[in-house]
Amino acid sequence: MNNSNHIVWDFDPVLVNIPEITFPIPISIWGLVIAAALIYFGWGKIKPPAQNGKPAPEPAGWKAASLIIGAFILGQLPFLFIDSPTISSFGPLQPRWYGLMFATAFMSGYFIGLKMYKDAGRSQEELDRLLIYVIVATVIGARLGHVFFYNPEYFLRNIHLIPQVWTGGLASHGAAIGIIIAMYLYAKRTANTSFMWVADRVVPGVAIGGMFIRIGNFFNSEIIGNPTDLPWGIVFKNSVYLNEAERMIPRHPSMLYESILCVIVFAILWVIYKKYKTSPPEGSLFGTFLVTLFTGRILVEFTKTTQADFLANAAFDMGQLLSVPFVLIGIWILWKKVKW
C-alpha cells in the first residue's frame, strides 16, 4: 500500500516539557493537609454574606490570597519541629494535548449546560453541583469500562493497576454508563428535577465534549483505523499501538470520524432545542442523542482496528456490541416516553 500520497501524522503528543523544580525547603505533606482544612473552613469566614436573596459574592482577591498564604505558613510551622513526610521537588511533568482536550471537553459542556440552565431559570449553583457528579462519574465509568469491557483478564490479575488512570485506558461506553448513573443520583437529590430533564441538558455538552476528546485521541495517535487507500488515509508514524511496519501504512482516522459525528449530533440536538423554544419535550434530546450517536458509533467501528483482543475474529467489535443497547433504549424513549 503506497503511503507517498497520504498525510503523515508524527505530531508530538506532549504539549510542553516542564523541568523538575527543586523547592528551597522541604514542604510537609501533612502541613499541606492542614492548610487545605484551614482554607476550607476559613473560606466561609471571609465570604461576604448574601443580600436580598442573591447568592453571596466571592471574597475579595486580597482576602483569598491572604487566607491561602496564611494557611500554608500555619500548616508548615508545626512540622519544623515534628517529623513528617516531605516534598522537596516538583516534576518533571509532560502535560499532553489529550489532557488539554479533556479539560476543554468539560469546559465546553459546562458553558452549554449553563446556557440551558439559565434558559430554564435554574441557578448556576445547581449546575456546579451537577458538574461534580459528571466529572467523577466520567472518570470512574470510563476507567471501569476499559477494565471490564476490553481487558478484564489482565486487570483481574493486576487489580492494583485499575486505579492508575494516568497510565491510559478509558472507554467512552463506560463513561456513558457512569454519566447516566450520575444524572439519576443528581435528579434524586435535587428538588423538582426529573432524570429526563437533567439528561436533556447534559447530552448536548457531552456531544460537543466528545468532539474534543476524540481530537485528543488524534494527538495521541490512538483509536486508529484499519488500513485504507482512500485519499484522506493517515500514516500514524508515532503510534505506540503499532509496530514499525504498521506505522508506515495509511489508515482510517477513525477518531476524526467520531469527532465529526459528535458535531453532527450536537447540531441535531441544538436544532430540536431551538425548535421548541428552549423547552423541548422531556426525553427528546436524550433519546435523540442515544439513537444518533451510538448508531454512528456502530458504523464508525467498521473502520477501526479491534480493541478487544478476545473479539479479534468476531463479526462485530466490542464498541458495536456495547452501542446496540444504547440505540434500543433511545428508540424506546422517543417512542414511549416523549410526549411530542
CSV table of C-alpha atoms in Angstrom, one decimal:
chain,number,residue,atom,x,y,z
A,1,MET,CA,0.0,0.0,0.0
A,2,ASN,CA,1.6,3.3,-1.1
A,3,ASN,CA,1.8,6.0,1.5
A,4,SER,CA,3.5,8.7,-0.6
A,5,ASN,CA,0.2,10.5,-1.3
A,6,HIS,CA,-1.1,10.4,2.2
A,7,ILE,CA,-0.8,12.6,5.3
A,8,VAL,CA,2.0,11.5,7.7
A,9,TRP,CA,1.0,12.3,11.3
A,10,ASP,CA,4.0,12.5,13.5
A,11,PHE,CA,2.9,15.2,15.9
A,12,ASP,CA,4.4,15.1,19.4
A,13,PRO,CA,1.5,14.3,21.9
A,14,VAL,CA,3.3,16.2,24.7
A,15,LEU,CA,2.1,19.8,25.0
A,16,VAL,CA,5.1,21.1,26.9
A,17,ASN,CA,8.0,19.8,28.9
A,18,ILE,CA,8.2,21.2,32.4
A,19,PRO,CA,11.6,20.5,34.1
A,20,GLU,CA,12.0,19.4,37.7
A,21,ILE,CA,11.6,22.3,40.2
A,22,THR,CA,13.5,22.0,43.5
A,23,PHE,CA,12.0,23.8,46.5
A,24,PRO,CA,14.3,25.9,48.7
A,25,ILE,CA,13.0,24.0,51.7
A,26,PRO,CA,11.2,20.6,52.1
A,27,ILE,CA,7.4,21.0,52.2
A,28,SER,CA,5.5,18.9,54.8
A,29,ILE,CA,2.7,16.8,53.2
A,30,TRP,CA,0.7,16.8,56.5
A,31,GLY,CA,1.2,20.6,56.6
A,32,LEU,CA,-0.5,20.8,53.2
A,33,VAL,CA,-3.4,18.8,54.5
A,34,ILE,CA,-3.8,21.2,57.5
A,35,ALA,CA,-3.5,24.1,55.1
A,36,ALA,CA,-6.3,22.7,52.9
A,37,ALA,CA,-8.5,22.3,56.0
A,38,LEU,CA,-7.8,25.8,57.1
A,39,ILE,CA,-8.7,27.2,53.7
A,40,TYR,CA,-11.9,25.1,53.6
A,41,PHE,CA,-13.2,26.4,56.9
A,42,GLY,CA,-11.8,29.9,56.5
A,43,TRP,CA,-13.4,30.5,53.1
A,44,GLY,CA,-16.8,30.8,54.7
A,45,LYS,CA,-15.5,33.4,57.2
A,46,ILE,CA,-14.1,35.8,54.5
A,47,LYS,CA,-17.0,35.3,52.1
A,48,PRO,CA,-19.4,38.3,52.1
A,49,PRO,CA,-23.0,37.5,53.3
A,50,ALA,CA,-25.8,37.1,50.8
A,51,GLN,CA,-28.0,40.1,50.4
A,52,ASN,CA,-31.6,40.5,49.1
A,53,GLY,CA,-31.8,36.8,48.4
A,54,LYS,CA,-29.0,36.9,45.9
A,55,PRO,CA,-26.1,34.4,46.1
A,56,ALA,CA,-23.2,35.5,48.2
A,57,PRO,CA,-20.4,37.1,46.2
A,58,GLU,CA,-16.9,35.7,46.2
A,59,PRO,CA,-14.4,37.2,48.7
A,60,ALA,CA,-12.0,39.9,47.6
A,61,GLY,CA,-8.9,38.8,45.9
A,62,TRP,CA,-6.5,40.0,48.6
A,63,LYS,CA,-8.5,38.2,51.3
A,64,ALA,CA,-8.4,35.0,49.3
A,65,ALA,CA,-4.7,35.3,48.7
A,66,SER,CA,-4.0,36.2,52.4
A,67,LEU,CA,-6.0,33.1,53.5
A,68,ILE,CA,-4.1,30.8,51.2
A,69,ILE,CA,-0.7,32.1,52.1
A,70,GLY,CA,-1.5,32.3,55.8
A,71,ALA,CA,-2.9,28.7,55.8
A,72,PHE,CA,0.2,27.4,54.1
A,73,ILE,CA,2.5,29.0,56.6
A,74,LEU,CA,0.5,27.9,59.6
A,75,GLY,CA,0.3,24.4,58.2
A,76,GLN,CA,4.1,24.1,57.8
A,77,LEU,CA,5.1,25.6,61.2
A,78,PRO,CA,4.4,22.6,63.4
A,79,PHE,CA,6.5,20.4,61.1
A,80,LEU,CA,9.6,22.4,61.5
A,81,PHE,CA,9.8,20.6,64.9
A,82,ILE,CA,7.8,17.4,64.2
A,83,ASP,CA,8.9,14.7,61.7
A,84,SER,CA,6.7,14.4,58.6
A,85,PRO,CA,6.9,13.1,55.1
A,86,THR,CA,8.0,15.9,52.8
A,87,ILE,CA,8.1,17.0,49.2
A,88,SER,CA,11.4,18.5,48.1
A,89,SER,CA,10.8,18.9,44.3
A,90,PHE,CA,8.1,19.0,41.7
A,91,GLY,CA,8.3,17.5,38.3
A,92,PRO,CA,9.4,16.9,35.7
A,93,LEU,CA,6.0,17.0,34.0
A,94,GLN,CA,4.8,16.4,30.5
A,95,PRO,CA,1.3,17.7,30.0
A,96,ARG,CA,-0.3,16.3,26.9
A,97,TRP,CA,-2.6,17.6,24.3
A,98,TYR,CA,-5.0,14.9,25.2
A,99,GLY,CA,-5.2,16.4,28.8
A,100,LEU,CA,-5.9,19.8,27.4
A,101,MET,CA,-8.6,18.5,25.1
A,102,PHE,CA,-10.1,16.5,28.0
A,103,ALA,CA,-10.3,19.7,30.1
A,104,THR,CA,-11.7,21.6,27.2
A,105,ALA,CA,-14.4,19.0,26.8
A,106,PHE,CA,-15.7,19.6,30.3
A,107,MET,CA,-15.4,23.4,30.0
A,108,SER,CA,-17.4,23.5,26.7
A,109,GLY,CA,-20.0,21.2,28.1
A,110,TYR,CA,-20.3,23.3,31.2
A,111,PHE,CA,-20.9,26.5,29.2
A,112,ILE,CA,-23.5,24.8,27.1
A,113,GLY,CA,-25.2,23.5,30.2
A,114,LEU,CA,-25.0,26.9,31.8
A,115,LYS,CA,-26.9,28.5,28.9
A,116,MET,CA,-29.6,25.8,29.1
A,117,TYR,CA,-29.9,26.1,32.9
A,118,LYS,CA,-30.3,29.9,32.6
A,119,ASP,CA,-32.9,29.4,29.8
A,120,ALA,CA,-34.8,27.2,32.3
A,121,GLY,CA,-34.5,29.8,35.1
A,122,ARG,CA,-32.2,27.5,37.2
A,123,SER,CA,-29.2,28.6,39.2
A,124,GLN,CA,-25.6,28.2,38.4
A,125,GLU,CA,-25.0,26.6,41.8
A,126,GLU,CA,-27.3,23.7,40.7
A,127,LEU,CA,-25.2,23.2,37.5
A,128,ASP,CA,-21.9,23.4,39.5
A,129,ARG,CA,-23.2,20.5,41.7
A,130,LEU,CA,-24.1,18.5,38.6
A,131,LEU,CA,-20.7,19.2,37.1
A,132,ILE,CA,-19.0,17.4,40.1
A,133,TYR,CA,-21.3,14.4,39.6
A,134,VAL,CA,-20.5,14.2,35.9
A,135,ILE,CA,-16.7,14.6,36.2
A,136,VAL,CA,-16.4,11.9,38.9
A,137,ALA,CA,-18.7,9.6,37.0
A,138,THR,CA,-17.0,10.1,33.7
A,139,VAL,CA,-13.5,9.2,35.0
A,140,ILE,CA,-14.7,6.3,37.1
A,141,GLY,CA,-17.0,5.0,34.5
A,142,ALA,CA,-14.6,5.3,31.6
A,143,ARG,CA,-11.9,3.6,33.5
A,144,LEU,CA,-14.0,0.7,34.7
A,145,GLY,CA,-15.5,0.4,31.2
A,146,HIS,CA,-12.0,-0.1,29.8
A,147,VAL,CA,-11.1,-2.6,32.5
A,148,PHE,CA,-14.2,-4.8,32.2
A,149,PHE,CA,-15.2,-4.3,28.5
A,150,TYR,CA,-11.8,-4.5,26.8
A,151,ASN,CA,-9.2,-6.3,29.0
A,152,PRO,CA,-10.9,-8.0,32.0
A,153,GLU,CA,-8.5,-10.9,32.3
A,154,TYR,CA,-5.4,-8.7,32.5
A,155,PHE,CA,-6.8,-6.3,35.1
A,156,LEU,CA,-8.4,-9.1,37.3
A,157,ARG,CA,-4.8,-10.5,37.5
A,158,ASN,CA,-3.5,-7.0,38.3
A,159,ILE,CA,-6.1,-5.3,40.3
A,160,HIS,CA,-3.7,-2.7,41.7
A,161,LEU,CA,-3.4,-1.2,38.2
A,162,ILE,CA,-7.2,-0.4,37.9
A,163,PRO,CA,-7.0,3.0,39.7
A,164,GLN,CA,-4.0,4.1,37.6
A,165,VAL,CA,-6.0,6.2,35.2
A,166,TRP,CA,-2.8,8.1,34.2
A,167,THR,CA,-1.4,5.1,32.5
A,168,GLY,CA,-4.1,5.2,29.8
A,169,GLY,CA,-7.2,3.3,29.1
A,170,LEU,CA,-10.6,5.0,29.1
A,171,ALA,CA,-13.8,3.6,27.4
A,172,SER,CA,-16.5,6.0,26.2
A,173,HIS,CA,-19.3,3.4,26.7
A,174,GLY,CA,-18.2,3.1,30.4
A,175,ALA,CA,-18.2,6.9,30.6
A,176,ALA,CA,-21.8,7.0,29.2
A,177,ILE,CA,-23.0,4.5,31.8
A,178,GLY,CA,-21.3,6.5,34.6
A,179,ILE,CA,-22.9,9.7,33.4
A,180,ILE,CA,-26.3,8.1,33.3
A,181,ILE,CA,-25.9,6.9,36.9
A,182,ALA,CA,-24.7,10.3,37.9
A,183,MET,CA,-27.6,12.1,36.3
A,184,TYR,CA,-30.0,9.7,38.1
A,185,LEU,CA,-28.4,10.3,41.5
A,186,TYR,CA,-28.3,14.1,40.9
A,187,ALA,CA,-32.0,14.2,39.9
A,188,LYS,CA,-33.0,12.1,43.0
A,189,ARG,CA,-31.2,14.6,45.2
A,190,THR,CA,-32.5,17.8,43.5
A,191,ALA,CA,-36.0,19.2,44.1
A,192,ASN,CA,-38.4,19.5,41.2
A,193,THR,CA,-35.9,17.9,38.8
A,194,SER,CA,-36.6,14.7,36.8
A,195,PHE,CA,-34.0,12.4,35.3
A,196,MET,CA,-35.1,13.2,31.7
A,197,TRP,CA,-35.0,16.9,32.3
A,198,VAL,CA,-31.4,16.7,33.5
A,199,ALA,CA,-30.4,14.3,30.7
A,200,ASP,CA,-31.8,16.6,28.1
A,201,ARG,CA,-29.5,19.4,29.4
A,202,VAL,CA,-26.4,17.2,29.7
A,203,VAL,CA,-26.2,15.4,26.4
A,204,PRO,CA,-25.6,18.5,24.2
A,205,GLY,CA,-22.5,19.2,26.3
A,206,VAL,CA,-21.5,15.5,26.1
A,207,ALA,CA,-21.7,15.6,22.3
A,208,ILE,CA,-19.5,18.6,21.9
A,209,GLY,CA,-17.2,17.4,24.6
A,210,GLY,CA,-16.8,14.1,22.7
A,211,MET,CA,-15.6,16.1,19.7
A,212,PHE,CA,-12.7,17.5,21.8
A,213,ILE,CA,-11.8,14.2,23.4
A,214,ARG,CA,-11.6,12.4,20.0
A,215,ILE,CA,-9.3,15.3,18.8
A,216,GLY,CA,-7.2,14.4,21.9
A,217,ASN,CA,-7.1,10.8,20.7
A,218,PHE,CA,-5.8,12.1,17.3
A,219,PHE,CA,-3.0,13.9,19.0
A,220,ASN,CA,-2.2,10.7,20.9
A,221,SER,CA,-2.3,8.6,17.6
A,222,GLU,CA,-4.8,6.2,19.3
A,223,ILE,CA,-8.1,4.6,18.4
A,224,ILE,CA,-6.8,4.4,14.9
A,225,GLY,CA,-8.5,2.7,11.9
A,226,ASN,CA,-7.9,-0.1,9.5
A,227,PRO,CA,-5.6,0.3,6.5
A,228,THR,CA,-7.1,2.2,3.6
A,229,ASP,CA,-6.2,3.6,0.2
A,230,LEU,CA,-8.7,6.5,0.5
A,231,PRO,CA,-7.0,9.9,-0.1
A,232,TRP,CA,-7.7,11.0,3.4
A,233,GLY,CA,-5.9,8.0,5.0
A,234,ILE,CA,-3.3,9.0,7.5
A,235,VAL,CA,0.1,7.4,8.3
A,236,PHE,CA,0.3,7.4,12.1
A,237,LYS,CA,4.1,7.4,12.3
A,238,ASN,CA,4.4,7.8,16.1
A,239,SER,CA,1.6,5.4,17.3
A,240,VAL,CA,2.8,3.3,20.2
A,241,TYR,CA,-0.1,0.8,19.3
A,242,LEU,CA,1.5,-0.2,16.0
A,243,ASN,CA,4.8,-2.0,15.2
A,244,GLU,CA,7.3,-0.4,12.9
A,245,ALA,CA,5.9,-1.9,9.7
A,246,GLU,CA,2.3,-1.0,10.6
A,247,ARG,CA,3.3,2.7,11.2
A,248,MET,CA,4.0,3.1,7.5
A,249,ILE,CA,0.5,2.0,6.3
A,250,PRO,CA,-2.2,4.7,5.7
A,251,ARG,CA,-5.2,4.2,8.0
A,252,HIS,CA,-8.7,5.5,8.6
A,253,PRO,CA,-8.6,8.4,11.0
A,254,SER,CA,-11.4,6.8,12.9
A,255,MET,CA,-11.1,9.2,15.9
A,256,LEU,CA,-11.7,12.1,13.5
A,257,TYR,CA,-14.8,10.4,12.1
A,258,GLU,CA,-16.2,10.2,15.6
A,259,SER,CA,-15.3,13.8,16.2
A,260,ILE,CA,-17.3,14.8,13.2
A,261,LEU,CA,-20.1,12.5,14.3
A,262,CYS,CA,-20.2,14.4,17.6
A,263,VAL,CA,-20.5,17.7,15.9
A,264,ILE,CA,-23.4,16.4,13.8
A,265,VAL,CA,-25.2,15.0,16.9
A,266,PHE,CA,-24.7,18.3,18.7
A,267,ALA,CA,-26.2,20.2,15.7
A,268,ILE,CA,-29.3,17.9,15.6
A,269,LEU,CA,-29.8,18.3,19.4
A,270,TRP,CA,-29.5,22.1,19.2
A,271,VAL,CA,-31.9,22.4,16.3
A,272,ILE,CA,-34.5,20.4,18.4
A,273,TYR,CA,-33.8,22.6,21.4
A,274,LYS,CA,-34.3,25.8,19.4
A,275,LYS,CA,-37.4,24.4,17.6
A,276,TYR,CA,-39.2,24.0,20.9
A,277,LYS,CA,-38.0,27.5,22.1
A,278,THR,CA,-35.6,26.1,24.7
A,279,SER,CA,-38.3,23.8,26.2
A,280,PRO,CA,-38.2,20.5,24.3
A,281,PRO,CA,-40.4,17.6,25.4
A,282,GLU,CA,-38.7,15.8,28.3
A,283,GLY,CA,-36.5,13.0,27.0
A,284,SER,CA,-36.5,14.2,23.4
A,285,LEU,CA,-32.8,15.3,23.4
A,286,PHE,CA,-31.7,12.4,25.5
A,287,GLY,CA,-33.4,9.8,23.2
A,288,THR,CA,-32.2,11.5,20.1
A,289,PHE,CA,-28.6,11.6,21.4
A,290,LEU,CA,-28.6,7.9,22.2
A,291,VAL,CA,-30.0,6.9,18.8
A,292,THR,CA,-27.9,9.2,16.6
A,293,LEU,CA,-24.5,9.0,18.5
A,294,PHE,CA,-24.5,5.2,19.0
A,295,THR,CA,-25.8,4.4,15.6
A,296,GLY,CA,-23.0,6.4,14.3
A,297,ARG,CA,-20.6,4.6,16.6
A,298,ILE,CA,-21.7,1.3,15.2
A,299,LEU,CA,-20.9,2.5,11.7
A,300,VAL,CA,-17.6,4.1,12.6
A,301,GLU,CA,-16.4,0.9,14.4
A,302,PHE,CA,-16.3,-0.9,11.0
A,303,THR,CA,-13.3,1.3,10.2
A,304,LYS,CA,-11.4,0.7,13.4
A,305,THR,CA,-8.9,-1.9,14.5
A,306,THR,CA,-10.1,-4.4,17.0
A,307,GLN,CA,-9.6,-3.0,20.6
A,308,ALA,CA,-10.8,-6.1,22.5
A,309,ASP,CA,-8.4,-9.0,21.6
A,310,PHE,CA,-10.8,-11.7,22.6
A,311,LEU,CA,-13.1,-10.5,19.8
A,312,ALA,CA,-10.4,-10.4,17.1
A,313,ASN,CA,-12.2,-12.9,14.8
A,314,ALA,CA,-15.8,-11.9,15.7
A,315,ALA,CA,-18.2,-10.3,13.2
A,316,PHE,CA,-18.7,-7.3,15.4
A,317,ASP,CA,-16.4,-5.4,17.7
A,318,MET,CA,-16.9,-4.6,21.4
A,319,GLY,CA,-17.8,-1.0,20.6
A,320,GLN,CA,-20.6,-2.1,18.3
A,321,LEU,CA,-22.0,-4.7,20.8
A,322,LEU,CA,-22.0,-2.0,23.5
A,323,SER,CA,-23.7,0.5,21.3
A,324,VAL,CA,-26.7,-1.6,20.5
A,325,PRO,CA,-28.4,-1.4,23.9
A,326,PHE,CA,-28.0,2.4,23.9
A,327,VAL,CA,-29.7,2.7,20.5
A,328,LEU,CA,-32.6,0.5,21.6
A,329,ILE,CA,-33.0,2.5,24.8
A,330,GLY,CA,-33.0,5.7,22.8
A,331,ILE,CA,-35.7,4.3,20.4
A,332,TRP,CA,-37.8,3.3,23.4
A,333,ILE,CA,-37.5,6.7,25.0
A,334,LEU,CA,-38.5,8.5,21.8
A,335,TRP,CA,-41.4,6.1,21.1
A,336,LYS,CA,-42.8,5.5,24.6
A,337,LYS,CA,-41.7,8.3,26.9
A,338,VAL,CA,-41.5,11.5,25.0
A,339,LYS,CA,-44.8,13.5,24.8
A,340,TRP,CA,-44.3,15.1,21.4
